[in-house]
Tab-separated table of C-alpha atoms in Angstrom:
chain	number	residue	atom	x	y	z
A	1	MET	CA	-83.099	95.517	40.949
A	2	PRO	CA	-82.114	92.193	39.743
A	3	THR	CA	-83.584	89.295	41.685
A	4	ARG	CA	-80.605	87.288	43.490
A	5	ILE	CA	-81.059	83.510	42.564
A	6	LEU	CA	-78.860	80.478	44.554
A	7	PRO	CA	-79.410	76.975	42.851
A	8	ALA	CA	-78.672	74.132	45.241
A	9	VAL	CA	-78.150	71.147	42.779
A	10	GLY	CA	-76.016	68.213	43.236
A	11	ASP	CA	-76.477	66.649	40.203
A	12	PRO	CA	-73.867	68.589	37.272
A	13	ASP	CA	-76.046	68.042	34.632
A	14	ALA	CA	-79.172	69.172	36.473
A	15	ALA	CA	-77.123	71.838	37.638
A	16	ARG	CA	-76.463	73.384	34.214
A	17	SER	CA	-80.113	73.030	33.281
A	18	VAL	CA	-81.575	74.875	35.900
A	19	THR	CA	-78.965	77.516	36.109
A	20	THR	CA	-79.264	78.204	31.907
A	21	LEU	CA	-83.150	78.441	32.625
A	22	LEU	CA	-83.030	80.620	35.412
A	23	SER	CA	-80.568	83.011	33.624
A	24	GLN	CA	-83.067	83.436	30.823
A	25	LEU	CA	-85.722	85.046	33.570
A	26	PRO	CA	-86.244	88.502	33.375
A	27	ASP	CA	-84.548	90.682	35.955
A	28	ALA	CA	-82.536	87.513	37.105
A	29	GLU	CA	-79.154	87.419	38.736
A	30	PRO	CA	-78.508	83.282	39.221
A	31	VAL	CA	-75.268	82.927	41.228
A	32	PRO	CA	-72.912	80.282	41.105
A	33	PRO	CA	-74.911	76.795	42.036
A	34	VAL	CA	-73.993	75.252	45.392
A	35	VAL	CA	-73.675	71.300	45.547
A	36	ASP	CA	-74.592	70.140	48.614
A	37	SER	CA	-76.660	71.234	51.734
A	38	THR	CA	-73.685	72.024	53.997
A	39	GLN	CA	-72.053	74.151	51.124
A	40	LEU	CA	-75.678	76.047	51.032
A	41	VAL	CA	-76.114	76.981	54.580
A	42	ASP	CA	-72.480	77.816	55.053
A	43	THR	CA	-72.726	80.445	52.198
A	44	LEU	CA	-76.242	81.831	53.468
A	45	ALA	CA	-74.507	82.050	56.715
A	46	ARG	CA	-71.466	83.801	55.394
A	47	LEU	CA	-73.775	86.581	53.685
A	48	ALA	CA	-76.128	86.880	56.442
A	49	ALA	CA	-73.103	87.687	58.743
A	50	GLU	CA	-72.661	91.124	56.620
A	51	SER	CA	-76.222	91.812	56.173
A	52	VAL	CA	-79.622	90.537	55.411
A	53	ASP	CA	-79.133	92.492	51.860
A	54	ASP	CA	-76.263	90.331	50.974
A	55	LEU	CA	-78.745	87.553	50.974
A	56	PRO	CA	-80.189	86.052	47.802
A	57	GLU	CA	-84.136	86.486	47.436
A	58	VAL	CA	-84.765	83.091	46.052
A	59	VAL	CA	-82.931	79.581	46.817
A	60	VAL	CA	-83.846	76.789	44.335
A	61	VAL	CA	-83.468	73.294	46.095
A	62	HIS	CA	-83.141	70.417	43.514
A	63	GLU	CA	-85.294	67.427	45.090
A	64	ARG	CA	-81.964	65.326	45.186
A	65	ILE	CA	-79.937	67.567	47.007
A	66	GLY	CA	-77.795	65.847	49.951
A	67	PRO	CA	-76.381	64.848	52.191
A	68	VAL	CA	-79.762	66.558	54.329
A	69	PRO	CA	-82.763	65.539	52.615
A	70	ALA	CA	-84.578	68.192	50.744
A	71	LEU	CA	-87.574	69.135	52.738
A	72	GLU	CA	-85.337	68.971	56.350
A	73	LEU	CA	-82.791	71.746	54.193
A	74	ILE	CA	-85.720	73.767	53.308
A	75	ARG	CA	-87.011	73.726	56.890
A	76	GLU	CA	-83.407	74.692	58.195
A	77	VAL	CA	-83.136	77.647	55.868
A	78	ALA	CA	-86.762	79.046	56.428
A	79	LEU	CA	-85.602	78.924	59.998
A	80	ARG	CA	-82.176	80.221	60.178
A	81	PHE	CA	-82.983	82.781	56.909
A	82	PRO	CA	-86.524	83.945	57.083
A	83	ALA	CA	-85.957	86.366	54.469
A	84	VAL	CA	-84.895	84.229	51.909
A	85	GLY	CA	-87.708	82.421	49.846
A	86	VAL	CA	-87.115	78.684	49.175
A	87	ILE	CA	-88.693	77.118	45.961
A	88	LEU	CA	-88.630	73.324	45.742
A	89	VAL	CA	-87.361	71.719	42.092
A	90	THR	CA	-89.387	68.214	42.164
A	91	SER	CA	-90.559	65.550	40.070
A	92	ASP	CA	-93.297	64.799	42.540
A	93	ALA	CA	-95.718	67.282	41.825
A	94	SER	CA	-98.570	65.553	44.093
A	95	PRO	CA	-100.466	67.809	46.391
A	96	GLY	CA	-99.272	65.836	49.431
A	97	LEU	CA	-95.736	66.694	48.604
A	98	PHE	CA	-96.922	70.308	47.809
A	99	GLN	CA	-98.666	70.563	51.238
A	100	ALA	CA	-95.344	69.039	53.189
A	101	ALA	CA	-93.339	71.369	51.197
A	102	MET	CA	-95.384	74.434	52.586
A	103	ASP	CA	-95.211	72.943	56.006
A	104	TYR	CA	-91.572	72.608	55.994
A	105	GLY	CA	-91.351	76.553	54.922
A	106	ALA	CA	-90.922	76.222	51.274
A	107	ARG	CA	-92.488	79.340	49.059
A	108	GLY	CA	-93.239	77.537	46.202
A	109	LEU	CA	-92.832	74.311	44.084
A	110	VAL	CA	-91.788	73.733	40.491
A	111	ALA	CA	-92.175	70.671	38.977
A	112	LEU	CA	-89.947	68.561	36.726
A	113	PRO	CA	-89.228	69.128	34.055
A	114	LEU	CA	-88.764	72.617	34.177
A	115	SER	CA	-90.847	74.845	32.464
A	116	TYR	CA	-90.035	78.417	31.626
A	117	GLU	CA	-93.533	79.828	32.464
A	118	GLU	CA	-93.784	78.074	35.395
A	119	LEU	CA	-90.244	78.615	37.070
A	120	ALA	CA	-90.304	82.568	35.836
A	121	SER	CA	-93.745	83.126	37.860
A	122	ARG	CA	-92.933	81.380	41.024
A	123	VAL	CA	-89.506	83.162	40.943
A	124	GLN	CA	-91.146	86.151	40.183
A	125	ALA	CA	-93.890	85.764	43.223
A	126	VAL	CA	-91.198	84.414	45.861
A	127	ALA	CA	-88.805	87.462	44.667
A	128	GLN	CA	-91.741	89.792	46.003
A	129	TRP	CA	-92.443	87.923	48.913
A	130	SER	CA	-88.907	88.178	49.948
A	131	ALA	CA	-88.212	91.916	49.008
A	132	GLY	CA	-91.760	92.558	51.306
A	133	VAL	CA	-90.398	91.026	54.095
A	134	ARG	CA	-86.853	92.436	54.060
A	135	ARG	CA	-88.762	96.003	53.996
A	136	HIS	CA	-90.483	94.973	57.102
A	137	LEU	CA	-87.183	94.071	58.590
A	138	GLY	CA	-85.288	97.195	57.414
A	139	SER	CA	-88.547	99.454	58.921
A	140	GLY	CA	-87.836	98.258	62.235
A	141	GLY	CA	-89.872	94.742	62.031
A	142	ASP	CA	-86.789	92.888	62.801
A	143	VAL	CA	-87.978	91.970	66.293
A	144	PHE	CA	-88.822	89.331	68.481
A	145	THR	CA	-92.358	88.706	68.580
A	146	GLY	CA	-92.602	86.199	71.268
A	147	VAL	CA	-94.763	86.816	74.599
A	148	GLY	CA	-91.758	86.486	76.832
A	149	GLY	CA	-89.997	83.331	78.101
A	150	THR	CA	-89.013	82.140	81.418
A	151	VAL	CA	-85.400	82.111	82.141
A	152	VAL	CA	-83.659	79.774	84.506
A	153	THR	CA	-80.079	79.956	85.926
A	154	VAL	CA	-78.402	77.121	87.065
A	155	SER	CA	-74.968	77.770	89.241
A	156	GLY	CA	-72.981	75.452	91.120
A	157	ALA	CA	-72.138	75.617	94.566
A	158	LYS	CA	-68.542	74.355	93.911
A	159	GLY	CA	-67.169	72.183	90.631
A	160	GLY	CA	-68.487	69.038	90.156
A	161	VAL	CA	-72.108	69.138	92.149
A	162	GLY	CA	-73.992	68.319	88.841
A	163	THR	CA	-74.908	71.893	87.596
A	164	THR	CA	-74.272	70.988	84.036
A	165	LEU	CA	-76.622	67.878	84.032
A	166	THR	CA	-79.315	69.756	86.108
A	167	ALA	CA	-79.158	72.295	83.181
A	168	ILE	CA	-79.431	69.736	80.706
A	169	GLN	CA	-82.371	67.800	82.079
A	170	LEU	CA	-84.267	70.846	82.982
A	171	ALA	CA	-84.344	72.014	79.281
A	172	LEU	CA	-84.872	68.403	77.663
A	173	ALA	CA	-87.935	68.187	80.071
A	174	ALA	CA	-89.246	71.957	79.228
A	175	GLN	CA	-88.631	70.750	75.359
A	176	ALA	CA	-90.556	67.263	75.886
A	177	SER	CA	-93.758	69.042	77.000
A	178	GLY	CA	-93.981	71.167	73.829
A	179	ARG	CA	-91.986	74.293	74.968
A	180	ALA	CA	-89.897	76.135	72.765
A	181	THR	CA	-86.704	75.754	74.714
A	182	ALA	CA	-82.840	77.361	74.448
A	183	LEU	CA	-80.231	75.890	76.673
A	184	VAL	CA	-77.510	78.349	77.100
A	185	ASP	CA	-73.889	77.344	78.197
A	186	MET	CA	-72.722	80.307	80.083
A	187	ASP	CA	-69.788	78.644	81.792
A	188	LEU	CA	-68.125	80.255	79.412
A	189	GLN	CA	-64.404	79.233	80.226
A	190	THR	CA	-65.150	75.370	81.029
A	191	GLY	CA	-68.601	74.716	79.748
A	192	ASP	CA	-69.235	70.970	78.837
A	193	VAL	CA	-72.872	71.290	77.232
A	194	ALA	CA	-71.362	70.476	74.161
A	195	SER	CA	-69.435	67.365	75.249
A	196	TYR	CA	-72.347	66.168	77.513
A	197	LEU	CA	-74.845	65.784	74.201
A	198	ASP	CA	-71.790	64.770	71.805
A	199	VAL	CA	-71.903	68.443	70.028
A	200	GLN	CA	-69.698	69.973	67.546
A	201	PHE	CA	-70.783	73.309	66.325
A	202	ARG	CA	-68.694	76.231	65.247
A	203	ARG	CA	-70.233	79.296	66.492
A	204	SER	CA	-70.940	79.993	70.258
A	205	VAL	CA	-72.243	82.620	72.757
A	206	ALA	CA	-68.956	84.832	72.291
A	207	ASP	CA	-69.962	85.096	68.451
A	208	LEU	CA	-72.836	87.563	69.839
A	209	ALA	CA	-71.106	89.211	72.253
A	210	ALA	CA	-69.994	92.257	69.667
A	211	ILE	CA	-73.425	92.379	68.498
A	212	THR	CA	-75.392	95.462	69.662
A	213	ASP	CA	-78.674	94.682	68.054
A	214	ILE	CA	-79.633	90.633	68.226
A	215	SER	CA	-81.878	90.233	65.521
A	216	PRO	CA	-84.055	86.752	64.825
A	217	ARG	CA	-81.646	86.036	61.906
A	218	VAL	CA	-78.628	86.610	63.596
A	219	LEU	CA	-79.323	84.732	66.973
A	220	ALA	CA	-80.887	81.631	64.611
A	221	ASP	CA	-77.606	81.737	62.705
A	222	ALA	CA	-75.733	81.143	66.637
A	223	VAL	CA	-78.027	78.383	68.084
A	224	PHE	CA	-77.811	74.789	66.883
A	225	ARG	CA	-80.527	72.962	66.699
A	226	HIS	CA	-80.232	69.532	68.874
A	227	ASP	CA	-81.823	66.393	67.661
A	228	THR	CA	-84.053	66.658	70.876
A	229	GLY	CA	-85.387	69.912	69.597
A	230	VAL	CA	-83.465	72.076	72.327
A	231	ALA	CA	-81.865	75.059	70.695
A	232	LEU	CA	-78.306	75.064	71.970
A	233	LEU	CA	-76.146	78.227	72.451
A	234	LEU	CA	-72.523	76.691	73.409
A	235	ALA	CA	-69.522	78.045	75.205
A	236	PRO	CA	-66.666	79.032	73.252
A	237	ALA	CA	-64.005	76.288	72.231
A	238	GLU	CA	-61.248	78.521	73.120
A	239	GLY	CA	-61.846	79.277	76.754
A	240	GLU	CA	-60.104	82.947	76.375
A	241	ARG	CA	-62.977	84.114	74.033
A	242	GLY	CA	-65.125	83.973	77.168
A	243	GLU	CA	-63.714	87.212	78.384
A	244	ASP	CA	-65.954	88.922	75.002
A	245	VAL	CA	-68.994	88.148	76.520
A	246	THR	CA	-69.333	91.265	79.137
A	247	ASP	CA	-72.149	91.568	81.499
A	248	ARG	CA	-73.719	94.076	78.904
A	249	ALA	CA	-73.173	91.477	75.812
A	250	ALA	CA	-74.973	88.676	78.105
A	251	ARG	CA	-77.783	90.970	79.187
A	252	GLN	CA	-78.619	91.489	75.286
A	253	ILE	CA	-78.448	87.798	74.539
A	254	VAL	CA	-80.377	86.785	77.639
A	255	SER	CA	-83.341	89.301	76.473
A	256	ALA	CA	-82.935	88.117	72.920
A	257	LEU	CA	-83.254	84.630	73.720
A	258	ARG	CA	-86.558	85.477	76.481
A	259	SER	CA	-88.317	87.156	73.403
A	260	ARG	CA	-87.596	83.806	71.091
A	261	TYR	CA	-88.172	80.765	73.494
A	262	GLU	CA	-90.607	79.938	76.094
A	263	VAL	CA	-88.084	78.267	78.299
A	264	VAL	CA	-84.306	79.327	78.867
A	265	VAL	CA	-82.093	77.665	80.764
A	266	LEU	CA	-78.606	78.921	81.717
A	267	ASP	CA	-75.817	76.939	83.016
A	268	CYS	CA	-73.564	79.598	84.783
A	269	GLY	CA	-71.144	77.061	86.040
A	270	ALA	CA	-69.218	77.680	89.831
A	271	GLN	CA	-67.407	80.421	88.888
A	272	LEU	CA	-69.109	83.690	88.794
A	273	SER	CA	-68.402	86.056	85.481
A	274	GLY	CA	-69.893	89.083	84.627
A	275	ALA	CA	-71.617	87.654	82.438
A	276	GLY	CA	-72.981	84.919	84.897
A	277	ALA	CA	-73.858	87.680	87.241
A	278	ALA	CA	-75.990	89.652	84.514
A	279	ALA	CA	-77.813	86.259	83.824
A	280	VAL	CA	-78.768	85.241	87.705
A	281	GLU	CA	-79.799	89.058	88.160
A	282	MET	CA	-82.173	88.801	85.061
A	283	ALA	CA	-83.547	85.111	85.716
A	284	ASP	CA	-86.931	84.339	86.567
A	285	THR	CA	-85.581	81.436	88.820
A	286	ALA	CA	-82.068	80.862	89.957
A	287	LEU	CA	-81.318	77.897	91.318
A	288	LEU	CA	-77.756	77.064	93.102
A	289	VAL	CA	-77.170	73.138	92.917
A	290	THR	CA	-75.265	71.612	96.110
A	291	THR	CA	-74.182	68.241	97.494
A	292	PRO	CA	-75.313	67.428	100.842
A	293	ASP	CA	-71.933	67.530	102.382
A	294	VAL	CA	-70.125	70.250	104.129
A	295	VAL	CA	-67.707	71.368	101.898
A	296	ALA	CA	-70.583	71.870	98.640
A	297	VAL	CA	-73.235	73.649	101.658
A	298	ARG	CA	-69.892	76.302	102.521
A	299	GLY	CA	-69.637	76.633	98.920
A	300	ALA	CA	-73.582	77.681	98.350
A	301	LYS	CA	-73.459	79.598	101.469
A	302	ARG	CA	-70.345	81.492	100.015
A	303	ALA	CA	-72.090	81.898	97.000
A	304	VAL	CA	-75.510	83.207	98.278
A	305	ARG	CA	-73.394	86.357	100.456
A	306	MET	CA	-71.778	87.009	97.764
A	307	TRP	CA	-74.648	87.373	95.335
A	308	ASP	CA	-76.294	89.516	98.280
A	309	ARG	CA	-73.051	91.554	98.596
A	310	LEU	CA	-72.777	92.432	95.414
A	311	GLN	CA	-76.763	93.043	94.778
A	312	ILE	CA	-77.438	90.045	92.023
A	313	ARG	CA	-79.807	88.456	93.991
A	314	LYS	CA	-81.273	88.449	97.594
A	315	ALA	CA	-80.894	84.590	99.504
A	316	GLU	CA	-84.593	84.521	99.874
A	317	GLU	CA	-85.168	84.766	95.966
A	318	THR	CA	-82.572	82.106	95.542
A	319	THR	CA	-83.609	78.231	95.410
A	320	VAL	CA	-81.410	75.503	96.411
A	321	VAL	CA	-81.545	71.913	94.628
A	322	VAL	CA	-80.145	69.017	96.556
A	323	ASN	CA	-78.140	66.715	94.346
A	324	ARG	CA	-77.367	63.169	95.432
A	325	HIS	CA	-79.379	63.210	98.231
A	326	THR	CA	-79.679	60.139	100.397
A	327	ARG	CA	-81.615	59.688	103.533
A	328	ALA	CA	-78.424	58.499	105.480
A	329	ALA	CA	-77.014	61.922	105.036
A	330	GLU	CA	-76.523	63.977	107.760
A	331	ILE	CA	-77.244	67.165	106.326
A	332	GLN	CA	-80.651	67.050	105.050
A	333	PRO	CA	-82.291	69.889	102.832
A	334	PRO	CA	-84.074	71.431	105.739
A	335	LEU	CA	-80.583	72.251	107.436
A	336	ILE	CA	-79.315	73.110	103.890
A	337	GLN	CA	-81.957	75.743	103.969
A	338	LYS	CA	-81.193	77.221	107.356
A	339	ILE	CA	-77.434	77.120	107.014
A	340	THR	CA	-77.845	79.173	103.505
A	341	GLY	CA	-81.403	81.125	104.162
A	342	THR	CA	-82.787	80.456	100.608
A	343	ALA	CA	-85.391	78.191	99.665
A	344	VAL	CA	-84.821	74.437	98.925
A	345	ALA	CA	-86.883	72.710	96.256
A	346	ALA	CA	-89.108	70.364	97.347
A	347	THR	CA	-87.803	67.700	94.559
A	348	THR	CA	-83.907	65.927	95.616
A	349	VAL	CA	-81.985	64.344	93.549
A	350	PRO	CA	-80.896	60.813	94.540
A	351	ALA	CA	-77.262	59.339	94.420
A	352	HIS	CA	-77.427	56.902	91.643
A	353	PHE	CA	-74.375	57.890	89.546
A	354	LYS	CA	-74.469	54.170	88.028
A	355	GLU	CA	-77.687	55.305	86.488
A	356	LEU	CA	-75.305	58.041	84.648
A	357	GLN	CA	-72.008	56.960	83.938
A	358	SER	CA	-72.658	54.838	80.731
A	359	VAL	CA	-74.224	58.064	78.840
A	360	VAL	CA	-71.821	60.829	80.649
A	361	ASP	CA	-68.999	58.690	79.419
A	362	ALA	CA	-70.478	58.536	76.009
A	363	GLY	CA	-71.701	62.339	75.696
A	364	ARG	CA	-75.193	60.996	75.244
A	365	VAL	CA	-76.772	62.474	78.582
A	366	HIS	CA	-79.922	63.061	76.490
A	367	GLU	CA	-80.541	59.333	75.902
A	368	LEU	CA	-80.652	58.522	79.707
A	369	GLU	CA	-83.504	56.115	80.224
A	370	SER	CA	-86.939	57.179	81.606
A	371	ARG	CA	-87.159	54.762	84.242
A	372	SER	CA	-83.477	56.883	85.891
A	373	THR	CA	-84.827	57.756	88.764
A	374	VAL	CA	-82.098	60.566	88.121
A	375	LYS	CA	-83.719	61.709	85.543
A	376	GLN	CA	-87.240	61.348	87.299
A	377	ALA	CA	-86.074	63.397	89.943
A	378	LEU	CA	-84.846	66.294	87.234
A	379	TRP	CA	-88.034	66.033	85.360
A	380	GLY	CA	-90.055	66.267	88.565
A	381	LEU	CA	-87.975	69.322	89.346
A	382	ALA	CA	-88.634	70.923	86.141
A	383	GLY	CA	-92.485	70.564	86.778
A	384	GLU	CA	-91.961	71.750	90.459
A	385	LEU	CA	-90.422	75.211	88.634
A	386	GLY	CA	-93.310	75.430	86.144
A	387	LEU	CA	-91.160	74.614	83.247
A	388	VAL	CA	-93.234	72.161	81.761
A	389	LYS	CA	-96.739	72.110	80.763
A	390	PRO	CA	-99.303	70.835	83.309
A	391	ALA	CA	-100.334	67.812	81.699
A	392	GLU	CA	-96.796	66.917	80.999
A	393	ALA	CA	-95.851	67.056	84.478
A	394	THR	CA	-97.380	63.808	85.551
A	395	HIS	CA	-94.436	61.516	85.839
A	396	ARG	CA	-93.449	61.508	89.303
A	397	ALA	CA	-94.458	57.789	89.239
A	398	GLY	CA	-91.511	56.425	86.963
A	399	ARG	CA	-92.567	57.386	83.934
A	400	ALA	CA	-91.071	60.287	81.844
A	401	PRO	CA	-93.424	63.075	80.693
A	402	ALA	CA	-95.867	62.136	77.865
A	403	GLY	CA	-94.160	64.083	75.408
A	404	PHE	CA	-90.944	62.186	75.833
A	405	ARG	CA	-92.510	58.716	75.708
A	406	ARG	CA	-94.090	59.970	72.310
A	407	ARG	CA	-90.911	61.038	70.714
A	408	ARG	CA	-89.122	57.681	71.884
A	409	GLU	CA	-92.408	55.747	70.792
A	410	GLY	CA	-92.076	57.241	67.634
A	411	GLY	CA	-88.366	56.279	67.116
């Protein structure tokens, strides 16, 4: 069977040179080259949507590909399309670059100017590796190897109580502490996670709804890797597509994410759909966010009773989070606990919207300052829930977790 090779070369002269030499290799089947990183990822995603067997066995990435740098592009391809072997073509064949290329997920490195013997040897080795991976996937190995992560749902007693902000900050705290984290916008018709994080991405949770076997490759195609490291699975841009996500689809999606990530946070919004109900039922921790006012607390009580009637979750298995808390409020956490019959998180979130307004308006909630009392409280809540590693949860005295400090100090 011929080896399909996809060159990713931006310069036309270099592309002709690489393609000509690849066409001379035995059993090689070069396909038309792609000229930039975006075209490469889109091409692979389109092929992968049909079948893993439609993907080329080998991708050859030229060092001057753009706009994404070659090593970053290799990492993205390796993560999203693990059955594709990537070879880096570079003028720098130093041991340092070789090690870096391997760390980023390349399966080989070929020095410029190209040598027929070196290229043939490397392509053959990478093609054999790719074929072995595909045999493994085809024999039932296309399964997750994770140990099973923690699933947390965040629901609102009513709209506007801070559900999305809470979900985002919990996910950011978990990721910053070193845990692989996914954030899912399960508010399928009115979800705002993308707006809060300044993200535009074509795929959404609805794209997984019709897939009966969500493999790691399929899941990787649907998630967006945010700059913070959090994997985002967004709500569909067209709200009506949310109806495609049934309770069965939601169970499959949550199971797939649980097996892939250490922490999975789902923003379920304030409206209960079949998908949201399934997520709440499956969750290790179900949070219900309320504010300390009569209308919101009544909404929380109503939601808890509905979950109980529908046999989704018992009141004592639900944890209420009090947002916009002040000491002067007439309704305090013990009263909320008595009214709703739930547990109430020890961590309350203070009413300091001025800290949030600029980042919310800019859609950059992830850039909320570490000294923000709201952020400190929400990251403290993540520690209380066990979502962060113990060494990273010591930030209640006005500091963000160490993992976040290192990230900021490093630029």
